[in-house]
Coordinates of C-alpha atoms in Angstrom, one line a residue:
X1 CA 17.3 67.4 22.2
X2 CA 16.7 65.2 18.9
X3 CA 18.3 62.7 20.6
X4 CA 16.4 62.4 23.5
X5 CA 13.4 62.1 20.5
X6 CA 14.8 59.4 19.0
X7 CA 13.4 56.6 21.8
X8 CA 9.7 58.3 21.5
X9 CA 9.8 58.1 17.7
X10 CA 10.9 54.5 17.3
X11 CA 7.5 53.6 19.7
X12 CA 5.6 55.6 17.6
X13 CA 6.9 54.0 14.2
X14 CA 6.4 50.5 16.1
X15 CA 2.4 51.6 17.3
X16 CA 1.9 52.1 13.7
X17 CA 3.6 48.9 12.6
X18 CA 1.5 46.9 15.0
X19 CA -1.9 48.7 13.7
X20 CA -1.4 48.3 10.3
X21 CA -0.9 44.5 11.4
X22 CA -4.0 44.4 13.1
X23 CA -6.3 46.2 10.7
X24 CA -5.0 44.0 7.7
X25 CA -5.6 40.7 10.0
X26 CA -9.2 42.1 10.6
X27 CA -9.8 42.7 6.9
X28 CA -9.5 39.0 6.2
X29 CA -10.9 38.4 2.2
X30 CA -13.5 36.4 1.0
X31 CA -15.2 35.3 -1.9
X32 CA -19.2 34.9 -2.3
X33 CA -20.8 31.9 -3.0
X34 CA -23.9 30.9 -5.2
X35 CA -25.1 28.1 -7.7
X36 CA -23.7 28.2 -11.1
X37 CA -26.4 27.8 -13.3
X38 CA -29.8 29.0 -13.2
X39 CA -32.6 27.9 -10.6
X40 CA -35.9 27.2 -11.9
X41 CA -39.4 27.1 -9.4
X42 CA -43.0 27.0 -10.5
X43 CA -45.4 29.8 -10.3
X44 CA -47.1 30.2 -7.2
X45 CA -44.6 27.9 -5.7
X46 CA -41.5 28.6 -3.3
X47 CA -38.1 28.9 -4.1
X48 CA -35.1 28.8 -1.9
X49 CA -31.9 30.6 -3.0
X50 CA -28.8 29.8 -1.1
X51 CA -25.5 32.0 -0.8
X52 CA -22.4 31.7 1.6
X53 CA -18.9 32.8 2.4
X54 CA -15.9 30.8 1.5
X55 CA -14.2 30.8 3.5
X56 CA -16.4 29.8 5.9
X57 CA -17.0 33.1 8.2
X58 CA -19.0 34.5 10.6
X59 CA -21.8 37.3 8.9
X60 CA -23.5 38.3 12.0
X61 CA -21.8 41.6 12.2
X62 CA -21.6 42.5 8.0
X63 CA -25.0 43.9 6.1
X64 CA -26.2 41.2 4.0
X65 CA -28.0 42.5 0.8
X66 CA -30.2 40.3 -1.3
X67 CA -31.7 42.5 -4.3
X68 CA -33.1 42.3 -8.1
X69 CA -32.8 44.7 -10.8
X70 CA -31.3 47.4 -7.7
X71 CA -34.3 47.2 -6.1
X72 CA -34.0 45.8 -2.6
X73 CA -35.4 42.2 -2.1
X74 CA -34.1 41.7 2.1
X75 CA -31.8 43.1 3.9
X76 CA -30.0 42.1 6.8
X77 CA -28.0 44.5 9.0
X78 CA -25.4 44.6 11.5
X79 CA -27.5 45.3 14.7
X80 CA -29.5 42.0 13.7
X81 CA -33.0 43.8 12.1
X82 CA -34.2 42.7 8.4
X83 CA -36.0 44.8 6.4
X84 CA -38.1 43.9 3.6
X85 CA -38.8 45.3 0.1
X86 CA -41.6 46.5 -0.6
X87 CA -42.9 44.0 -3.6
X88 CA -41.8 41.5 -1.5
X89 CA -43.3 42.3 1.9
X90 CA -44.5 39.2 3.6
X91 CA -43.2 36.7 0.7
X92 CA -39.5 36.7 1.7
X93 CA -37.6 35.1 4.2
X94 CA -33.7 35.1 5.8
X95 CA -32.7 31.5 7.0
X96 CA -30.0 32.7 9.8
X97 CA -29.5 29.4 11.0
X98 CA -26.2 28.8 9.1
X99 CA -25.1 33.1 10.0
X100 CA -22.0 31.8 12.0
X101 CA -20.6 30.0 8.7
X102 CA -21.6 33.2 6.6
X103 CA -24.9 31.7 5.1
X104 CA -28.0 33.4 4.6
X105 CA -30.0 31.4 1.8
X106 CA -33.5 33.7 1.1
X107 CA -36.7 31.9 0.3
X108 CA -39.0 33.6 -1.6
X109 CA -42.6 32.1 -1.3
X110 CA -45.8 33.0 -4.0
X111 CA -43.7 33.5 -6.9
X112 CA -44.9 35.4 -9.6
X113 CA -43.9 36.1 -13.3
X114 CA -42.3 40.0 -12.1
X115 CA -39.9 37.7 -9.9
X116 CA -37.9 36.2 -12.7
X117 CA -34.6 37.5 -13.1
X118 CA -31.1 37.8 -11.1
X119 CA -30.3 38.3 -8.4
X120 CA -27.5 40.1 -6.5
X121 CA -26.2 38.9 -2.7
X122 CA -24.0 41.2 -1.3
X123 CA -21.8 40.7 1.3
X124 CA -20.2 43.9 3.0
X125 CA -18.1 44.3 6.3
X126 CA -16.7 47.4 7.5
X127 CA -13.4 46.5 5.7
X128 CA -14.3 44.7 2.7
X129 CA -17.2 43.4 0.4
X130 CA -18.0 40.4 -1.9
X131 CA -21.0 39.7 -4.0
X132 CA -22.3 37.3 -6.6
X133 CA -24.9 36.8 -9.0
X134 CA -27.9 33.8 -9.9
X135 CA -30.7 33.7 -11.8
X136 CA -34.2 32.6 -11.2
X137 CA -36.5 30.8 -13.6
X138 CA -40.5 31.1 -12.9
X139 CA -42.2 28.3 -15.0
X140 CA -46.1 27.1 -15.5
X141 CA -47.3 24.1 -16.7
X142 CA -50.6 24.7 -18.6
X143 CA -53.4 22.2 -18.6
X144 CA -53.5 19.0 -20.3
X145 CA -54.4 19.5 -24.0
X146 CA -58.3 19.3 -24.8
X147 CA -59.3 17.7 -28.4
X148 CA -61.9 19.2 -30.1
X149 CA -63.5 18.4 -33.5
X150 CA -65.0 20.7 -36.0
X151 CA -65.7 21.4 -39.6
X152 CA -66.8 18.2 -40.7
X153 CA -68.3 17.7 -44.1
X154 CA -68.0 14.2 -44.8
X155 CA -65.2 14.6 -46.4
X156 CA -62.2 16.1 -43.6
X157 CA -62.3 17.6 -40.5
X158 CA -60.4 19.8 -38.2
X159 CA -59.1 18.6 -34.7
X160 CA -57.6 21.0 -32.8
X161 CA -55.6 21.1 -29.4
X162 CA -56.2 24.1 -26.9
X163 CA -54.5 24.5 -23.9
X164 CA -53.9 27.4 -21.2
X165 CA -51.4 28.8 -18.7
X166 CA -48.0 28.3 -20.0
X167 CA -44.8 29.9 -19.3
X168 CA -42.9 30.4 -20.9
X169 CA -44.0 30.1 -24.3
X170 CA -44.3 26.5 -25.4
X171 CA -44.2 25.0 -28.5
X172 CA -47.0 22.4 -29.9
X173 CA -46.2 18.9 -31.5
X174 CA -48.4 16.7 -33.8
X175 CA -47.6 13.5 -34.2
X176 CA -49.6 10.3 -36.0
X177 CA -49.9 6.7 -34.5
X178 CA -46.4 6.0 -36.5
X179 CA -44.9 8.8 -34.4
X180 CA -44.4 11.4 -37.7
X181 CA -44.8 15.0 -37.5
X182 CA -48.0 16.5 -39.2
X183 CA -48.4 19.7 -40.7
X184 CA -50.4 22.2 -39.3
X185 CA -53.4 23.3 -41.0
X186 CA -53.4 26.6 -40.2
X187 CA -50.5 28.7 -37.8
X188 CA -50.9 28.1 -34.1
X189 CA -52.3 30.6 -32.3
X190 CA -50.1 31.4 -29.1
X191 CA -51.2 34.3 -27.2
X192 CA -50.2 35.9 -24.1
X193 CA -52.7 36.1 -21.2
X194 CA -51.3 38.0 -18.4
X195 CA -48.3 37.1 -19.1
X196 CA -48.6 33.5 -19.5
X197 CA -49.5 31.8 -22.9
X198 CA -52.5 30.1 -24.4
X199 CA -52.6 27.9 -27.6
X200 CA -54.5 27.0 -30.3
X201 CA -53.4 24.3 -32.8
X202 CA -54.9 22.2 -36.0
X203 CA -54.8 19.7 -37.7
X204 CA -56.9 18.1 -40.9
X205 CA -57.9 15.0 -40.5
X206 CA -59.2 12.9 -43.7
X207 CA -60.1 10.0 -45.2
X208 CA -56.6 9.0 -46.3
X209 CA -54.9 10.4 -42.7
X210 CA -53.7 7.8 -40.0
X211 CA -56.8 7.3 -37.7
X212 CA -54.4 7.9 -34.9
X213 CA -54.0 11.8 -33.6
X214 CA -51.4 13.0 -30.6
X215 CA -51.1 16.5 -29.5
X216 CA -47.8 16.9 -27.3
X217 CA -47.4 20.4 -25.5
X218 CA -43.7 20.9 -24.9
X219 CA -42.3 23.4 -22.7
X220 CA -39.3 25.7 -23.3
X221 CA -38.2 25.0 -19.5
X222 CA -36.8 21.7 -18.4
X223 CA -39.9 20.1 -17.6
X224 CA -42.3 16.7 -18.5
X225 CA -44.4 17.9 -21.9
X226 CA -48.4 17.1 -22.2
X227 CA -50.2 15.1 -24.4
X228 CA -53.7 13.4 -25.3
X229 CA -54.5 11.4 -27.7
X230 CA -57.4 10.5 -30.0
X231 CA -58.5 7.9 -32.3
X232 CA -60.9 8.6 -35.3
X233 CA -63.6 5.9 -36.3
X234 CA -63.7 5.3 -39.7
X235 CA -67.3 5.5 -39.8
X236 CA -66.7 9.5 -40.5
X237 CA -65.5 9.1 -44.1
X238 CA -67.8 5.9 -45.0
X239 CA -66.6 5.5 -48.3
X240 CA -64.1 3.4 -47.2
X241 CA -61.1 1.2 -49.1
X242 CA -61.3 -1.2 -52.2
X243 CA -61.6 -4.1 -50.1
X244 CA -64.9 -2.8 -48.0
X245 CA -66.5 -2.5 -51.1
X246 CA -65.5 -5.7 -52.8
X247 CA -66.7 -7.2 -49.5
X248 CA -69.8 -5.2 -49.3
X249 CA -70.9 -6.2 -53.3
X250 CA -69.9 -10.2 -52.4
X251 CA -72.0 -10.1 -49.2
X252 CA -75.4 -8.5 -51.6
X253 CA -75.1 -11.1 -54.2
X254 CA -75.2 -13.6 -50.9
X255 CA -78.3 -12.0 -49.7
X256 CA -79.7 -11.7 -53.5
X257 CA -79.4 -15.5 -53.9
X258 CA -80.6 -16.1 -50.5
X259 CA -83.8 -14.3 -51.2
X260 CA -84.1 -16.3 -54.6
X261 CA -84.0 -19.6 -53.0
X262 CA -86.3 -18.2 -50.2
X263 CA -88.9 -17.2 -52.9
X264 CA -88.5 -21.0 -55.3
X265 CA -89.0 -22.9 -51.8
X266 CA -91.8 -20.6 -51.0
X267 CA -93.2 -21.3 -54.9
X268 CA -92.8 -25.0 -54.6
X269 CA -94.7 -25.1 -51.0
X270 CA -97.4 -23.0 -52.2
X271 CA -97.8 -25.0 -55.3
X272 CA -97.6 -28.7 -53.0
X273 CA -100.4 -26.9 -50.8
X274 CA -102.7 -26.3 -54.0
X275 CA -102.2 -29.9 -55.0
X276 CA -103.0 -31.6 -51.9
X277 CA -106.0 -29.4 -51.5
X278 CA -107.4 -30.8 -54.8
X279 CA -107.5 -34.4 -53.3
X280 CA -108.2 -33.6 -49.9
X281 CA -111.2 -31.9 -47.8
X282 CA -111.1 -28.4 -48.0
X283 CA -109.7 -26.6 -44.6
X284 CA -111.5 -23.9 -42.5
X285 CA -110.8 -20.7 -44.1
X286 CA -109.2 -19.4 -40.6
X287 CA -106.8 -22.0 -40.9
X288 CA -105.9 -21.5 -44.7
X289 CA -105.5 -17.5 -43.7
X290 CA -103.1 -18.4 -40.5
X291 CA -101.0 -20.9 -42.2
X292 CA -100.6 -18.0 -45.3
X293 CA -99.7 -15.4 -42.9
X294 CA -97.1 -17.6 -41.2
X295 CA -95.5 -18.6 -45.1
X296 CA -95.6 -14.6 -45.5
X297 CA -93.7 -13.6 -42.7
X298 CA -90.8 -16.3 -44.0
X299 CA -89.5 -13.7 -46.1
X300 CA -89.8 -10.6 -44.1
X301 CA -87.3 -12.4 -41.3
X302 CA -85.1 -13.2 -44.1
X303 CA -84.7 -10.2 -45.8
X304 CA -84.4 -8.0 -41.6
X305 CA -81.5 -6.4 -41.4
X306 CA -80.0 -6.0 -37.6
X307 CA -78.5 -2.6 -36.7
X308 CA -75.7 -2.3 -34.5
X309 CA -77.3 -0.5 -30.8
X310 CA -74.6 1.3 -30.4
X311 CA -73.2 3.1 -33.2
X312 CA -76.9 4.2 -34.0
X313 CA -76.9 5.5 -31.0
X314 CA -73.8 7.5 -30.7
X315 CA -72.8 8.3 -34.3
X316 CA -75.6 10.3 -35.5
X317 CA -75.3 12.4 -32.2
X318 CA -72.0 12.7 -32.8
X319 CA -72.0 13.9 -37.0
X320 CA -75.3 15.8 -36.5
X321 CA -75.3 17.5 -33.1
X322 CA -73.0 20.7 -32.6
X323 CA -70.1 20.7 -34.9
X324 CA -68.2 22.3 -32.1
X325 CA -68.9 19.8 -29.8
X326 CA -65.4 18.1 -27.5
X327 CA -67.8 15.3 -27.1
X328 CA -67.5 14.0 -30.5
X329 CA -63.5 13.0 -30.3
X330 CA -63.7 12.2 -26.3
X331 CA -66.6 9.7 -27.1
X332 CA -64.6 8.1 -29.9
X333 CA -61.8 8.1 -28.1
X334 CA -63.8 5.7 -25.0
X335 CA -65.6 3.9 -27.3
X336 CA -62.7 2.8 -29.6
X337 CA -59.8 2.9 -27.1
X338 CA -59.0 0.4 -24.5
X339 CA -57.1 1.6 -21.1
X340 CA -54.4 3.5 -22.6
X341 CA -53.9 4.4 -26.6
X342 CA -50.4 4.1 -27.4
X343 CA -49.1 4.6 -23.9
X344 CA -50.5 7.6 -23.1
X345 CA -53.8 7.9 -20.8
X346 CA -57.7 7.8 -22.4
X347 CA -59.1 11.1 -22.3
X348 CA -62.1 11.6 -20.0
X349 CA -65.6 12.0 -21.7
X350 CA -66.9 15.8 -22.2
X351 CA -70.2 15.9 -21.8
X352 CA -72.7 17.4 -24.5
X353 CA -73.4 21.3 -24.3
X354 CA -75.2 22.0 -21.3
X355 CA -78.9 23.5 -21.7
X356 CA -78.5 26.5 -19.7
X357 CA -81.2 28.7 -19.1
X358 CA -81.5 31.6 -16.8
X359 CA -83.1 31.9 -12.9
X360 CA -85.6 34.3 -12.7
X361 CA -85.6 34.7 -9.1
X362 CA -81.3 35.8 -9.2
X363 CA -82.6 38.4 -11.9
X364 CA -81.7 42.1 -10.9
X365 CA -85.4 44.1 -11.0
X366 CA -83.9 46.0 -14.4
X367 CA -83.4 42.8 -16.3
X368 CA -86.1 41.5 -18.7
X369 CA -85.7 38.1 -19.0
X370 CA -87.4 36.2 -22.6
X371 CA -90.8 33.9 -22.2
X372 CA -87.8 30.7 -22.8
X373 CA -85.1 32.1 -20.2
X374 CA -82.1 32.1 -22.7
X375 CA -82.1 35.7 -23.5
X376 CA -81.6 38.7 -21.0
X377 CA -81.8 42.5 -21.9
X378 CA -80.9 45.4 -19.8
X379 CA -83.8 48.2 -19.6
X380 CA -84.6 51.5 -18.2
X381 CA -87.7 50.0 -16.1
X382 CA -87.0 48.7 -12.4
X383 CA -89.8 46.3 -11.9
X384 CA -91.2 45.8 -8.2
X385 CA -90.1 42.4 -7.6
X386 CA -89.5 40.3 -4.2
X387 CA -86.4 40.8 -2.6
X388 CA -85.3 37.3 -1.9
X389 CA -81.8 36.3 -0.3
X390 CA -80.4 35.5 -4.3
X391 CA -81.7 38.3 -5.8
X392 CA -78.7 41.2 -7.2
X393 CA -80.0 44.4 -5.9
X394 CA -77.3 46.9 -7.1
X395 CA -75.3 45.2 -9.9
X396 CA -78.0 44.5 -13.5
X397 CA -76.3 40.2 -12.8
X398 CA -78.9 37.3 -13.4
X399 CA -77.5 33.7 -12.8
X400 CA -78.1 30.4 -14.7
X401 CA -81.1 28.0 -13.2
X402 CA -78.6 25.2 -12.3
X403 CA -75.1 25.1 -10.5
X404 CA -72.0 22.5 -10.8
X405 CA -70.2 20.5 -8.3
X406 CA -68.4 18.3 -10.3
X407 CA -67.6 17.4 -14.2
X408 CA -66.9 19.2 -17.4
X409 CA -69.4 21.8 -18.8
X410 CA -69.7 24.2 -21.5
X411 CA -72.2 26.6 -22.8
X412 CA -72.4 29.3 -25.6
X413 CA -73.8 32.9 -25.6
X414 CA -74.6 35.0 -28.3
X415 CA -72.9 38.2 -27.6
X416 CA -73.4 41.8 -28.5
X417 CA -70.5 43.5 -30.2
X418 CA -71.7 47.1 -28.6
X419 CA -72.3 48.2 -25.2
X420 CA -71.3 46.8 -21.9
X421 CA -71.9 43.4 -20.3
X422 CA -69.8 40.3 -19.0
X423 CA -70.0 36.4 -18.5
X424 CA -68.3 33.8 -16.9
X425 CA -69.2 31.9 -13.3
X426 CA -69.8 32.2 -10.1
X427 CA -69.6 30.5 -6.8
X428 CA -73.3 30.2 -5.0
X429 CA -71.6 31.7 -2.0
X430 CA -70.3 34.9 -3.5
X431 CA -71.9 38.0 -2.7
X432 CA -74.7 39.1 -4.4
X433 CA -76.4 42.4 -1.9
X434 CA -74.7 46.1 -2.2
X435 CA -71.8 47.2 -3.3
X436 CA -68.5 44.9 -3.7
X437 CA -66.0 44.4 -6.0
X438 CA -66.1 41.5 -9.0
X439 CA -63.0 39.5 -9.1
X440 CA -61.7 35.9 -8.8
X441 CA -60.9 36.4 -4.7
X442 CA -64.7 37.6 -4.2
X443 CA -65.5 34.2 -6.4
X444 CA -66.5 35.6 -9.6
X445 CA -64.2 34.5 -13.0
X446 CA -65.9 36.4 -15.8
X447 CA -64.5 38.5 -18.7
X448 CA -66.3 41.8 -19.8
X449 CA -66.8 43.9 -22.8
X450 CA -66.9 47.8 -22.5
X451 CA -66.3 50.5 -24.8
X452 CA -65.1 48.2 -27.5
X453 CA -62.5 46.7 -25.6
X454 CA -62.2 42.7 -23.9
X455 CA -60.8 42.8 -19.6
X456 CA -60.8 40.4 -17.3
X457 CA -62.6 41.1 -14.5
X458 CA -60.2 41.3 -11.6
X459 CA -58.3 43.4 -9.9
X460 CA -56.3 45.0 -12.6
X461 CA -58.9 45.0 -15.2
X462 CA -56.4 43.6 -17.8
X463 CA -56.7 44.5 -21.7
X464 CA -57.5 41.2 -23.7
X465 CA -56.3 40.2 -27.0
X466 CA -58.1 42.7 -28.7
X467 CA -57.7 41.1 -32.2
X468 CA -60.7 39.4 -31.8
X469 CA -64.4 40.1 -31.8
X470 CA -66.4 37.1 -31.6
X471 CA -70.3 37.1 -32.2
X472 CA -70.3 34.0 -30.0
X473 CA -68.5 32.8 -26.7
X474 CA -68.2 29.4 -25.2
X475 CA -67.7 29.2 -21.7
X476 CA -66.0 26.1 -20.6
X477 CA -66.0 24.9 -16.9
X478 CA -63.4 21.8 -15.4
X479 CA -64.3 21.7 -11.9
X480 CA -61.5 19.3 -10.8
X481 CA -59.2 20.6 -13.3
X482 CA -59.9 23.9 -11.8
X483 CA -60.0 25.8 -14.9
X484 CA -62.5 27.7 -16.9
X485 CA -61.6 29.1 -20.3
X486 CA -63.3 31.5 -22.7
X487 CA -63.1 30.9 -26.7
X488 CA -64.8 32.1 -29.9
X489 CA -67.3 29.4 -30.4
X490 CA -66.8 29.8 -34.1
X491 CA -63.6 29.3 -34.9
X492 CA -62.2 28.3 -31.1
X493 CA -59.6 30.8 -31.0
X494 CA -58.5 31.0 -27.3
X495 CA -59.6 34.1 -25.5
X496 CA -59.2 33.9 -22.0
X497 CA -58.7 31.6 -19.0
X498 CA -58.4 31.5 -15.2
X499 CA -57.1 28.8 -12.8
X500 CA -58.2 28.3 -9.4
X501 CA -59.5 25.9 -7.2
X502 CA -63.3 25.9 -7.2
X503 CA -65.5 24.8 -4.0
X504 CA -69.3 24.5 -3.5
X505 CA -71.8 25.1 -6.4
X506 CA -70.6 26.9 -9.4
X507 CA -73.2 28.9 -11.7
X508 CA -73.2 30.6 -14.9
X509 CA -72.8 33.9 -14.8
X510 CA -74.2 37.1 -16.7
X511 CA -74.3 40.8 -16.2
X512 CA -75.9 43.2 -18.6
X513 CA -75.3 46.8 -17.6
X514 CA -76.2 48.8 -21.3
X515 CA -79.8 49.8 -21.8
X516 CA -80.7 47.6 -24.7
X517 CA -77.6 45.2 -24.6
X518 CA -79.0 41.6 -24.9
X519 CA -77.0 38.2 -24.0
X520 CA -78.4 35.2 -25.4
X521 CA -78.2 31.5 -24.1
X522 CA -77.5 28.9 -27.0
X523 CA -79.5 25.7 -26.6
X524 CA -78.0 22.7 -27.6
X525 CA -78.5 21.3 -31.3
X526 CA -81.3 17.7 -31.0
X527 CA -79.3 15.1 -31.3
X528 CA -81.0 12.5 -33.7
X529 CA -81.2 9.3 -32.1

């Protein structure tokens, strides 16, 4: 009997042979595939991350896994469906062309700051599995640096560089015409805004200090850094060098001794004229008084000083008007640069502080509005007023009088440090009847103060720096740059910003919702011409 076993056994032992064969030809290995070193992509922007099989195999029936942090990203599954995570719903996407070679590159689209990290692709068949790891860089190039002058006292002055939307945190160079490092006046203020950074840097600027000032912004990502550039007149500290006033003392002995042989001519003349009018017939006395007055006025074109147009012009607007004021250094920098200053590109022209005031007929009926438009308060009376088309009905919001297409603007408010009211701007477009929500999609950038605590007003209602508690605000609007930022008007300490991209009129913005809470307009300084 075992013997007539023996035949069946030996085809069993060879079935099993043969199957082990076939399931270790089947589970053929493989290693995964990705980019050694880190990929960087901006924010907002797309980003494409590619993985494959080496070697090259076929990955239509495995499960392909792409995730971050153990959270799924996109999957891919045997039966050919993909399924989505849900952060990344509608943002991701699984390019199956190269499948049949074992490549499935995901492209992410939108990027934001939460997508930063590594990532995991998986690879898994029903025999075997292979994964590998890359990392993703999200970066942001803030906006070019803005020069602004303040503190000047005849004697120094601060210029400092602001400049929004970085990531990740830069770091902020000053250099002098000669290319040397300067030393900041004060610590740079670098503060996170939603998770991206804003900064504030300074520098003083005197009499003795190289006229020439350049403000680099350098990222901490590979990347190009930012700079402008500014030249200071040195009509600011008029006290000048040794030479100025040797030259100055040469030229007034000049004019001195000019004005003495102006007067000995004008002696000996006058003295000529008496003598001849002793031997000759005496003249009209209209003639005698209109020859005099033309001798008089010989002096008076001698001793005229002409004034330079220009600087007369400009300077005093410049020293006396608002301290604060861009316009002072963006002026200068026109007036005493040519194309470029030191290879870098002249700054545009700021204008002067815009003279905001506020539209009456944008007013919500509970808003009292001052006899000169710059100051709204919020009260318990609802007047009866007409209900035109720009009119808030629901919301306590007035507008300013005049909107923006184009250009650079700012404006300050006085602000109350208790109860509840924002500022910012507006498109002309956005909604203004019933009830909606404030944010930047509806077209609204504003910040708001409640409770004793600074938000943005968006969706999220995000904390500001709460550090802060300034008793004035500037607004400041770059329409092409698309960019509005929020500072203390004092000390121009960064406070907010937002970046978009703005269309149609733009309007100052104001909402007042605290019985007795005032906002107030500031108008710009007289400029003495």
């Amino acid at each position: 009997m075992l013997g007539a076993r023996r035949p069946h056994s030996g085809a069993a032992l060879l079935s099993a042979v043969l199957l082990l064969h076939v399931q270790a030809a089947g589970a053929v290995s493989f290693q995964v595939l990705v980019p050694a070193g880190p990929l960087s992509a901006p924010l907002g922007g797309t980003v494409l991350l590619p993985c494959h099989l080496s070697p090259a195999l076929s990955a239509q029936a495995m499960q392909v896994k792409w995730s971050q942090l153990g959270q799924d990203v996109h999957v891919y599954l045997p039966d050919g469906s993909e399924v989505q995570g849900e952060r990344y719903r509608g943002r991701t996407e699984l390019l199956r062309d190269g499948i049949q070679s074992g490549s499935l590159a995901l492209r992410i689209r939108n990027l934001t700051l939460q997508d930063e990290g590594r990532y995991l692709c998986d690879f898994q068949s029903n025999s075997t599995f292979g994964n590998a790891t890359l990392e993703l860089r999200v970066t942001s190039s803030g906006s070019d640096p803005l020069l602004h002058i303040h503190g000047y006292n005849g004697k120094q002055m601060n210029v400092t560089c602001l400049s929004v939307g970085w990531y990740p945190k830069p770091t902020v160079l000053w250099r002098n015409g000669h290319g040397e490092k300067l030393t900041l006046s004060q610590k740079e203020k670098i503060s996170s805004n939603r998770g991206l950074f804003d900064v504030s840097s300074s520098v003083v600027v005197t009499e003795h200090s190289d006229p020439t000032l350049i403000c680099a912004i350098r990222p901490s990502s590979p990347g190009p850094e930012k700079v402008s550039a500014i030249l200071i007149s040195d009509n600011f500290f008029p006290q000048g060098s040794s030479w100025k006033v040797g030259l100055f003392l040469f030229l007034s002995v000049c004019v001195c001794l000019l004005s003495l042989s102006a007067c000995y001519l004008w002696r000996v003349q006058r003295a000529k004229r008496k003598a001849s009018n002793l031997t000759t017939k005496k003249s009209p006395r209209g003639s005698v008084r209109a020859r005099r007055g033309q001798t008089a006025a010989g002096p008076e074109q001698v001793g005229r000083k002409e004034k330079d147009p220009l600087w007369t012009t400009v300077f005093p607007r410049l020293v006396t008007a608002d301290p604060y004021s861009p316009s002072a250094a963006h002026i200068l920098a026109v007036l005493m640069g040519s194309d470029s200053l030191l290879g870098y590109p002249k700054m545009k022209v700021y204008r002067e502080k815009e003279d905001v005031t506020l539209d009456p007929d944008t007013a919500h009926p509970s808003l009292a509005l001052s006899k000169d438009q710059r100051s709204v308060t919020a009260t318990k009376t609802k007047l009866t007023l007409a209900n035109n088309p720009g009119r808030f009905d629901i919301y306590s919001c007035v507008l300013g009088s005049d909107g923006y297409e184009s250009g650079t603007h700012y404006w300050d408010v006085e602000v109350a440090g208790t109860g509840g009211w924002a500022l910012g701007i507006t498109r002309e477009s956005a909604s203004r009847k019933g009830w909606f929500n404030f944010s930047p999609k509806q077209g609204t950038w504003a910040i708001q103060f409640s409770r004793g605590q600074y938000r943005e007003i968006t969706a999220e209602w995000s904390l500001l720096d709460q550090s802060q508690s300034p008793g004035k605000i500037r607004v400041y609007l770059d329409y092409e740059g698309g960019i509005v930022c929020f500072y203390d008007a004092d000390t121009m300490a960064p406070l907010h910003a937002f970046t978009s991209s703005f269309s149609g009129k733009i309007y100052p913005f104001f909402w007042v919702w605290s019985v007795g809470t005032s906002l107030r307009l500031c108008p710009p300084q007289p400029s003495n011409n």
